[in-house]
Amino acid sequence: MAHASRFPAVRRWPLVLTAVALGFALAVVPSPRRSAAADTLPTVQFKSVAPSVIEGPAGTTTRLKFRVHLSSPAPVTVTYATSDGTALAPGDYKAKTGSLTISGGHMSRVFSVLVKGDNVPEPDETIVVTLTSAVGATLGPRTQTLGTIINDDGPVLGRVMAWGNNTSGQTTVPVDAQSGVTAIVAGSNFSLALKDGRVIAWGSNDSGQTTVPVDAQSGVTAIPAGGNFSLALKDGRVIAWGENHQGQTTVPVDAQSGVTAIAAGEFHSLALKEGGVIAWGYNSYGEITVPVDAQSGVTAIAAGAVHSLALKDGRVIAWGSDDSGQTTVPVDAQSGVTDIAARGNFSLALKS
């Protein structure tokens, strides 16, 4: 005859036997259990194809549509937020945060972001959208995507292109310099661009040469770049910033009005005022010792590393270092010249 057990029912756990090296012992530990709900939750993420939309003219709006996708149907709520890529809110699009619910039995749903049209030729622009949290699902790997606003205003004009050595970021052109630029210049390891009368600068800033002062952010008409310093011409006066070890950015009073042209060498600066050359900064080679012949009637100026040039009555005047023959003006450059340039230890002249 069967007898009921005298012992109470014991819950049966899967066993993990662990030897503990303290004398000798065996411990009986329940194995961890995974949540059944965690095993069955779907993942939610963006579709792999990023959306795009044509921008449209000024005064109109369009919508970038983003599709959120589930790995299996389930009732899920997900939150999202936009942030600037190369497109900037609120000018290019309307920033948005929100939540999206996908009802049971469905695999995806779409939300949209308002895009504002304009008539400005510019590069295609991007908006970043991120899934920030989910209820009823786990976030998948594609929680962030880009939406592209396609330019439809014609070719982009005034775009800076750069290549070569980029150790200081001097060839990484900022978005702001990819349209509308009217002048460019290169320094030792930095770059300048002029757009709508304001200076844009990028690259090395070890001497403050790319920290554009407020005064150079409007009304500027010319921008030379020296070794580790920058110049700008505004309303007839010279603005200077960056390295000043040789006084190259200490603008003399005489160059603070009536200036019509400026140039920058490695460590010295030049300005043209009423036909005469004004010079300041480094002078170990006589590069700022302006000859009498260059103190009137000059129409253009240029600066090399440690030498200077002036154009007068179609002929080139040169002074400063001549270690490479850069200030020994050839006979052919003493008449009929229409433009001049200098860099490092050499000089150029354009003759009609």
Short mmCIF file of N, CA and C in Angstrom, two decimals, residues 33-153:
data_model
loop_
_atom_site.label_atom_id
_atom_site.label_comp_id
_atom_site.label_asym_id
_atom_site.label_seq_id
_atom_site.Cartn_x
_atom_site.Cartn_y
_atom_site.Cartn_z
N ARG A 33 17.40 32.82 -14.16
CA ARG A 33 16.35 32.62 -15.16
C ARG A 33 16.16 33.90 -15.96
N ARG A 34 16.08 33.82 -17.28
CA ARG A 34 15.79 34.96 -18.14
C ARG A 34 14.30 35.24 -18.12
N SER A 35 13.98 36.52 -18.22
CA SER A 35 12.58 36.90 -18.31
C SER A 35 12.01 36.45 -19.64
N ALA A 36 10.89 35.83 -19.59
CA ALA A 36 10.23 35.40 -20.84
C ALA A 36 9.86 36.60 -21.69
N ALA A 37 9.48 37.70 -20.99
CA ALA A 37 9.12 38.91 -21.73
C ALA A 37 10.30 39.46 -22.51
N ALA A 38 11.52 39.41 -21.88
CA ALA A 38 12.70 39.93 -22.57
C ALA A 38 13.04 39.10 -23.78
N ASP A 39 12.76 37.78 -23.73
CA ASP A 39 13.04 36.91 -24.87
C ASP A 39 12.11 37.17 -26.04
N THR A 40 10.95 37.75 -25.79
CA THR A 40 9.95 37.86 -26.85
C THR A 40 9.75 39.29 -27.35
N LEU A 41 10.39 40.30 -26.72
CA LEU A 41 10.22 41.68 -27.17
C LEU A 41 10.82 41.87 -28.56
N PRO A 42 10.11 42.55 -29.45
CA PRO A 42 10.69 42.83 -30.78
C PRO A 42 11.70 43.98 -30.67
N THR A 43 12.50 44.15 -31.71
CA THR A 43 13.38 45.33 -31.79
C THR A 43 12.71 46.37 -32.68
N VAL A 44 13.00 47.63 -32.39
CA VAL A 44 12.46 48.74 -33.17
C VAL A 44 13.64 49.60 -33.63
N GLN A 45 13.61 50.00 -34.91
CA GLN A 45 14.70 50.79 -35.46
C GLN A 45 14.25 51.43 -36.77
N PHE A 46 15.09 52.29 -37.33
CA PHE A 46 14.78 52.89 -38.62
C PHE A 46 15.01 51.90 -39.75
N LYS A 47 14.28 52.07 -40.82
CA LYS A 47 14.57 51.31 -42.03
C LYS A 47 15.97 51.68 -42.51
N SER A 48 16.61 50.78 -43.22
CA SER A 48 17.99 50.99 -43.62
C SER A 48 18.15 52.10 -44.65
N VAL A 49 17.12 52.40 -45.42
CA VAL A 49 17.20 53.44 -46.45
C VAL A 49 16.82 54.79 -45.83
N ALA A 50 17.76 55.76 -45.87
CA ALA A 50 17.51 57.08 -45.31
C ALA A 50 16.66 57.90 -46.29
N PRO A 51 15.72 58.69 -45.80
CA PRO A 51 14.81 59.42 -46.69
C PRO A 51 15.45 60.72 -47.22
N SER A 52 14.88 61.25 -48.29
CA SER A 52 15.29 62.54 -48.83
C SER A 52 14.06 63.23 -49.41
N VAL A 53 14.16 64.56 -49.57
CA VAL A 53 13.06 65.32 -50.14
C VAL A 53 13.65 66.53 -50.85
N ILE A 54 13.02 66.95 -51.95
CA ILE A 54 13.44 68.17 -52.65
C ILE A 54 12.99 69.37 -51.84
N GLU A 55 13.87 70.32 -51.67
CA GLU A 55 13.65 71.45 -50.76
C GLU A 55 12.43 72.29 -51.11
N GLY A 56 12.32 72.73 -52.37
CA GLY A 56 11.21 73.59 -52.77
C GLY A 56 11.56 75.06 -52.63
N PRO A 57 10.77 75.94 -53.26
CA PRO A 57 11.07 77.39 -53.25
C PRO A 57 10.72 78.04 -51.91
N ALA A 58 11.20 79.27 -51.76
CA ALA A 58 10.92 80.04 -50.54
C ALA A 58 9.42 80.21 -50.36
N GLY A 59 8.96 80.14 -49.11
CA GLY A 59 7.55 80.29 -48.80
C GLY A 59 6.77 79.00 -48.84
N THR A 60 7.41 77.90 -49.24
CA THR A 60 6.73 76.60 -49.27
C THR A 60 7.35 75.66 -48.23
N THR A 61 6.63 74.59 -47.93
CA THR A 61 7.16 73.57 -47.02
C THR A 61 6.95 72.19 -47.63
N THR A 62 7.84 71.29 -47.30
CA THR A 62 7.70 69.89 -47.66
C THR A 62 7.95 69.07 -46.41
N ARG A 63 7.87 67.75 -46.52
CA ARG A 63 8.05 66.91 -45.34
C ARG A 63 9.00 65.76 -45.63
N LEU A 64 9.95 65.59 -44.72
CA LEU A 64 10.82 64.42 -44.72
C LEU A 64 10.13 63.33 -43.92
N LYS A 65 9.97 62.16 -44.53
CA LYS A 65 9.23 61.08 -43.87
C LYS A 65 10.19 59.98 -43.42
N PHE A 66 10.11 59.64 -42.14
CA PHE A 66 10.97 58.63 -41.53
C PHE A 66 10.13 57.41 -41.12
N ARG A 67 10.54 56.23 -41.58
CA ARG A 67 9.80 55.01 -41.25
C ARG A 67 10.50 54.24 -40.14
N VAL A 68 9.73 53.93 -39.09
CA VAL A 68 10.21 53.13 -37.96
C VAL A 68 9.67 51.71 -38.15
N HIS A 69 10.54 50.72 -37.98
CA HIS A 69 10.20 49.34 -38.33
C HIS A 69 10.40 48.41 -37.13
N LEU A 70 9.49 47.43 -36.97
CA LEU A 70 9.59 46.42 -35.92
C LEU A 70 10.07 45.09 -36.50
N SER A 71 10.75 44.31 -35.66
CA SER A 71 11.18 42.99 -36.11
C SER A 71 10.03 41.99 -36.11
N SER A 72 9.01 42.24 -35.30
CA SER A 72 7.80 41.41 -35.28
C SER A 72 6.65 42.29 -34.78
N PRO A 73 5.42 41.98 -35.20
CA PRO A 73 4.30 42.85 -34.84
C PRO A 73 4.03 42.84 -33.33
N ALA A 74 3.78 44.03 -32.78
CA ALA A 74 3.48 44.16 -31.36
C ALA A 74 3.07 45.60 -31.11
N PRO A 75 2.30 45.85 -30.05
CA PRO A 75 2.00 47.24 -29.69
C PRO A 75 3.23 47.89 -29.06
N VAL A 76 3.76 48.93 -29.70
CA VAL A 76 5.02 49.55 -29.27
C VAL A 76 4.88 51.06 -29.35
N THR A 77 5.45 51.76 -28.37
CA THR A 77 5.56 53.22 -28.42
C THR A 77 7.04 53.59 -28.37
N VAL A 78 7.47 54.45 -29.31
CA VAL A 78 8.87 54.86 -29.38
C VAL A 78 8.94 56.38 -29.42
N THR A 79 9.94 56.95 -28.75
CA THR A 79 10.13 58.41 -28.77
C THR A 79 11.30 58.76 -29.70
N TYR A 80 11.27 59.98 -30.24
CA TYR A 80 12.30 60.40 -31.20
C TYR A 80 12.57 61.89 -31.03
N ALA A 81 13.70 62.34 -31.58
CA ALA A 81 14.06 63.76 -31.54
C ALA A 81 14.93 64.09 -32.74
N THR A 82 14.77 65.30 -33.27
CA THR A 82 15.62 65.78 -34.36
C THR A 82 16.79 66.58 -33.78
N SER A 83 17.85 66.70 -34.58
CA SER A 83 18.96 67.59 -34.24
C SER A 83 19.61 68.04 -35.55
N ASP A 84 20.36 69.11 -35.49
CA ASP A 84 20.99 69.66 -36.69
C ASP A 84 22.08 68.73 -37.22
N GLY A 85 22.04 68.51 -38.55
CA GLY A 85 23.19 67.95 -39.25
C GLY A 85 23.88 69.13 -39.90
N THR A 86 23.82 69.18 -41.24
CA THR A 86 24.27 70.40 -41.91
C THR A 86 23.09 71.36 -42.10
N ALA A 87 21.87 70.86 -41.98
CA ALA A 87 20.69 71.73 -41.97
C ALA A 87 20.51 72.29 -40.56
N LEU A 88 20.08 73.53 -40.49
CA LEU A 88 19.96 74.20 -39.19
C LEU A 88 18.51 74.60 -38.93
N ALA A 89 18.02 74.24 -37.74
CA ALA A 89 16.70 74.70 -37.32
C ALA A 89 16.86 76.08 -36.66
N PRO A 90 15.91 76.98 -36.80
CA PRO A 90 14.62 76.80 -37.47
C PRO A 90 14.62 77.24 -38.93
N GLY A 91 15.77 77.67 -39.46
CA GLY A 91 15.78 78.21 -40.81
C GLY A 91 15.51 77.19 -41.89
N ASP A 92 16.11 75.99 -41.76
CA ASP A 92 15.98 74.96 -42.81
C ASP A 92 14.86 73.96 -42.54
N TYR A 93 14.56 73.74 -41.27
CA TYR A 93 13.51 72.78 -40.90
C TYR A 93 12.99 73.12 -39.52
N LYS A 94 11.86 72.52 -39.14
CA LYS A 94 11.29 72.75 -37.81
C LYS A 94 11.70 71.61 -36.88
N ALA A 95 12.46 71.94 -35.83
CA ALA A 95 12.89 70.92 -34.87
C ALA A 95 11.68 70.23 -34.25
N LYS A 96 11.86 68.95 -33.93
CA LYS A 96 10.71 68.19 -33.45
C LYS A 96 11.14 67.10 -32.48
N THR A 97 10.38 66.93 -31.42
CA THR A 97 10.47 65.75 -30.56
C THR A 97 9.06 65.20 -30.42
N GLY A 98 8.94 63.89 -30.26
CA GLY A 98 7.61 63.31 -30.16
C GLY A 98 7.65 61.82 -29.89
N SER A 99 6.47 61.22 -29.90
CA SER A 99 6.37 59.77 -29.72
C SER A 99 5.49 59.20 -30.82
N LEU A 100 5.72 57.94 -31.09
CA LEU A 100 5.02 57.25 -32.18
C LEU A 100 4.55 55.89 -31.65
N THR A 101 3.29 55.57 -31.85
CA THR A 101 2.76 54.28 -31.40
C THR A 101 2.45 53.40 -32.60
N ILE A 102 2.99 52.19 -32.58
CA ILE A 102 2.69 51.18 -33.59
C ILE A 102 1.74 50.18 -32.95
N SER A 103 0.52 50.10 -33.47
CA SER A 103 -0.49 49.24 -32.85
C SER A 103 -0.21 47.77 -33.16
N GLY A 104 -0.80 46.89 -32.33
CA GLY A 104 -0.61 45.46 -32.52
C GLY A 104 -1.02 45.01 -33.91
N GLY A 105 -0.25 44.08 -34.46
CA GLY A 105 -0.54 43.57 -35.79
C GLY A 105 0.15 44.33 -36.90
N HIS A 106 0.81 45.44 -36.57
CA HIS A 106 1.52 46.23 -37.58
C HIS A 106 3.03 46.14 -37.37
N MET A 107 3.75 46.36 -38.47
CA MET A 107 5.21 46.21 -38.43
C MET A 107 5.95 47.55 -38.52
N SER A 108 5.28 48.63 -38.93
CA SER A 108 5.98 49.89 -39.08
C SER A 108 5.00 51.05 -39.07
N ARG A 109 5.59 52.24 -38.91
CA ARG A 109 4.80 53.47 -38.99
C ARG A 109 5.72 54.62 -39.36
N VAL A 110 5.14 55.67 -39.94
CA VAL A 110 5.91 56.81 -40.44
C VAL A 110 5.59 58.06 -39.63
N PHE A 111 6.64 58.87 -39.35
CA PHE A 111 6.42 60.23 -38.86
C PHE A 111 7.19 61.18 -39.77
N SER A 112 6.86 62.46 -39.73
CA SER A 112 7.48 63.40 -40.67
C SER A 112 8.03 64.63 -39.95
N VAL A 113 8.98 65.30 -40.63
CA VAL A 113 9.61 66.53 -40.15
C VAL A 113 9.41 67.60 -41.21
N LEU A 114 8.97 68.78 -40.80
CA LEU A 114 8.67 69.87 -41.72
C LEU A 114 9.96 70.51 -42.23
N VAL A 115 10.08 70.61 -43.56
CA VAL A 115 11.24 71.23 -44.22
C VAL A 115 10.80 72.54 -44.86
N LYS A 116 11.62 73.59 -44.71
CA LYS A 116 11.28 74.91 -45.24
C LYS A 116 12.07 75.19 -46.52
N GLY A 117 11.38 75.61 -47.56
CA GLY A 117 12.02 75.90 -48.83
C GLY A 117 12.73 77.24 -48.83
N ASP A 118 13.65 77.41 -49.78
CA ASP A 118 14.30 78.71 -50.00
C ASP A 118 14.75 78.80 -51.45
N ASN A 119 15.31 79.95 -51.80
CA ASN A 119 15.78 80.16 -53.17
C ASN A 119 17.30 80.32 -53.24
N VAL A 120 18.00 79.75 -52.28
CA VAL A 120 19.45 79.91 -52.17
C VAL A 120 20.17 78.68 -52.71
N PRO A 121 21.01 78.83 -53.75
CA PRO A 121 21.82 77.69 -54.18
C PRO A 121 22.78 77.30 -53.06
N GLU A 122 22.74 76.05 -52.66
CA GLU A 122 23.55 75.57 -51.54
C GLU A 122 23.72 74.07 -51.66
N PRO A 123 24.67 73.48 -50.94
CA PRO A 123 24.80 72.03 -50.98
C PRO A 123 23.57 71.35 -50.37
N ASP A 124 23.37 70.07 -50.71
CA ASP A 124 22.33 69.30 -50.02
C ASP A 124 22.62 69.32 -48.53
N GLU A 125 21.56 69.33 -47.72
CA GLU A 125 21.72 69.44 -46.27
C GLU A 125 21.07 68.24 -45.57
N THR A 126 21.51 67.98 -44.35
CA THR A 126 21.01 66.80 -43.63
C THR A 126 20.44 67.16 -42.27
N ILE A 127 19.44 66.37 -41.86
CA ILE A 127 18.84 66.43 -40.53
C ILE A 127 19.13 65.10 -39.83
N VAL A 128 19.49 65.14 -38.57
CA VAL A 128 19.71 63.92 -37.79
C VAL A 128 18.46 63.63 -36.98
N VAL A 129 17.99 62.37 -37.02
CA VAL A 129 16.85 61.96 -36.20
C VAL A 129 17.27 60.73 -35.39
N THR A 130 16.94 60.75 -34.10
CA THR A 130 17.37 59.69 -33.18
C THR A 130 16.16 59.12 -32.44
N LEU A 131 16.08 57.79 -32.38
CA LEU A 131 15.11 57.12 -31.51
C LEU A 131 15.69 57.11 -30.10
N THR A 132 14.95 57.66 -29.14
CA THR A 132 15.52 57.86 -27.81
C THR A 132 15.09 56.83 -26.78
N SER A 133 13.90 56.23 -26.93
CA SER A 133 13.45 55.21 -25.99
C SER A 133 12.29 54.43 -26.61
N ALA A 134 11.97 53.27 -26.01
CA ALA A 134 10.87 52.45 -26.53
C ALA A 134 10.18 51.74 -25.38
N VAL A 135 8.87 51.59 -25.50
CA VAL A 135 8.07 50.81 -24.56
C VAL A 135 7.43 49.67 -25.35
N GLY A 136 7.66 48.44 -24.91
CA GLY A 136 7.13 47.27 -25.61
C GLY A 136 8.10 46.71 -26.62
N ALA A 137 9.28 47.27 -26.71
CA ALA A 137 10.29 46.80 -27.64
C ALA A 137 11.66 47.24 -27.14
N THR A 138 12.69 46.63 -27.68
CA THR A 138 14.05 47.09 -27.41
C THR A 138 14.56 47.84 -28.63
N LEU A 139 15.41 48.85 -28.41
CA LEU A 139 15.96 49.62 -29.52
C LEU A 139 16.97 48.78 -30.30
N GLY A 140 16.83 48.77 -31.62
CA GLY A 140 17.75 48.04 -32.48
C GLY A 140 19.01 48.86 -32.76
N PRO A 141 19.90 48.38 -33.62
CA PRO A 141 21.16 49.08 -33.89
C PRO A 141 20.99 50.37 -34.69
N ARG A 142 19.94 50.48 -35.51
CA ARG A 142 19.75 51.67 -36.33
C ARG A 142 18.81 52.66 -35.64
N THR A 143 19.29 53.23 -34.52
CA THR A 143 18.46 54.17 -33.78
C THR A 143 18.66 55.61 -34.26
N GLN A 144 19.60 55.82 -35.16
CA GLN A 144 19.84 57.16 -35.69
C GLN A 144 19.94 57.10 -37.21
N THR A 145 19.36 58.10 -37.86
CA THR A 145 19.41 58.16 -39.32
C THR A 145 19.50 59.61 -39.77
N LEU A 146 19.81 59.80 -41.04
CA LEU A 146 19.87 61.13 -41.63
C LEU A 146 18.75 61.29 -42.64
N GLY A 147 18.15 62.47 -42.66
CA GLY A 147 17.24 62.85 -43.72
C GLY A 147 17.92 63.92 -44.56
N THR A 148 17.84 63.81 -45.88
CA THR A 148 18.56 64.74 -46.77
C THR A 148 17.59 65.70 -47.44
N ILE A 149 17.90 67.00 -47.36
CA ILE A 149 17.16 68.04 -48.06
C ILE A 149 17.93 68.34 -49.35
N ILE A 150 17.33 68.03 -50.49
CA ILE A 150 18.03 68.16 -51.77
C ILE A 150 17.87 69.56 -52.34
N ASN A 151 19.01 70.21 -52.61
CA ASN A 151 19.00 71.56 -53.18
C ASN A 151 18.37 71.54 -54.58
N ASP A 152 17.47 72.49 -54.84
CA ASP A 152 16.85 72.58 -56.17
C ASP A 152 16.94 74.01 -56.72
N ASP A 153 17.94 74.75 -56.23
CA ASP A 153 18.05 76.16 -56.61
C ASP A 153 19.20 76.43 -57.59
#
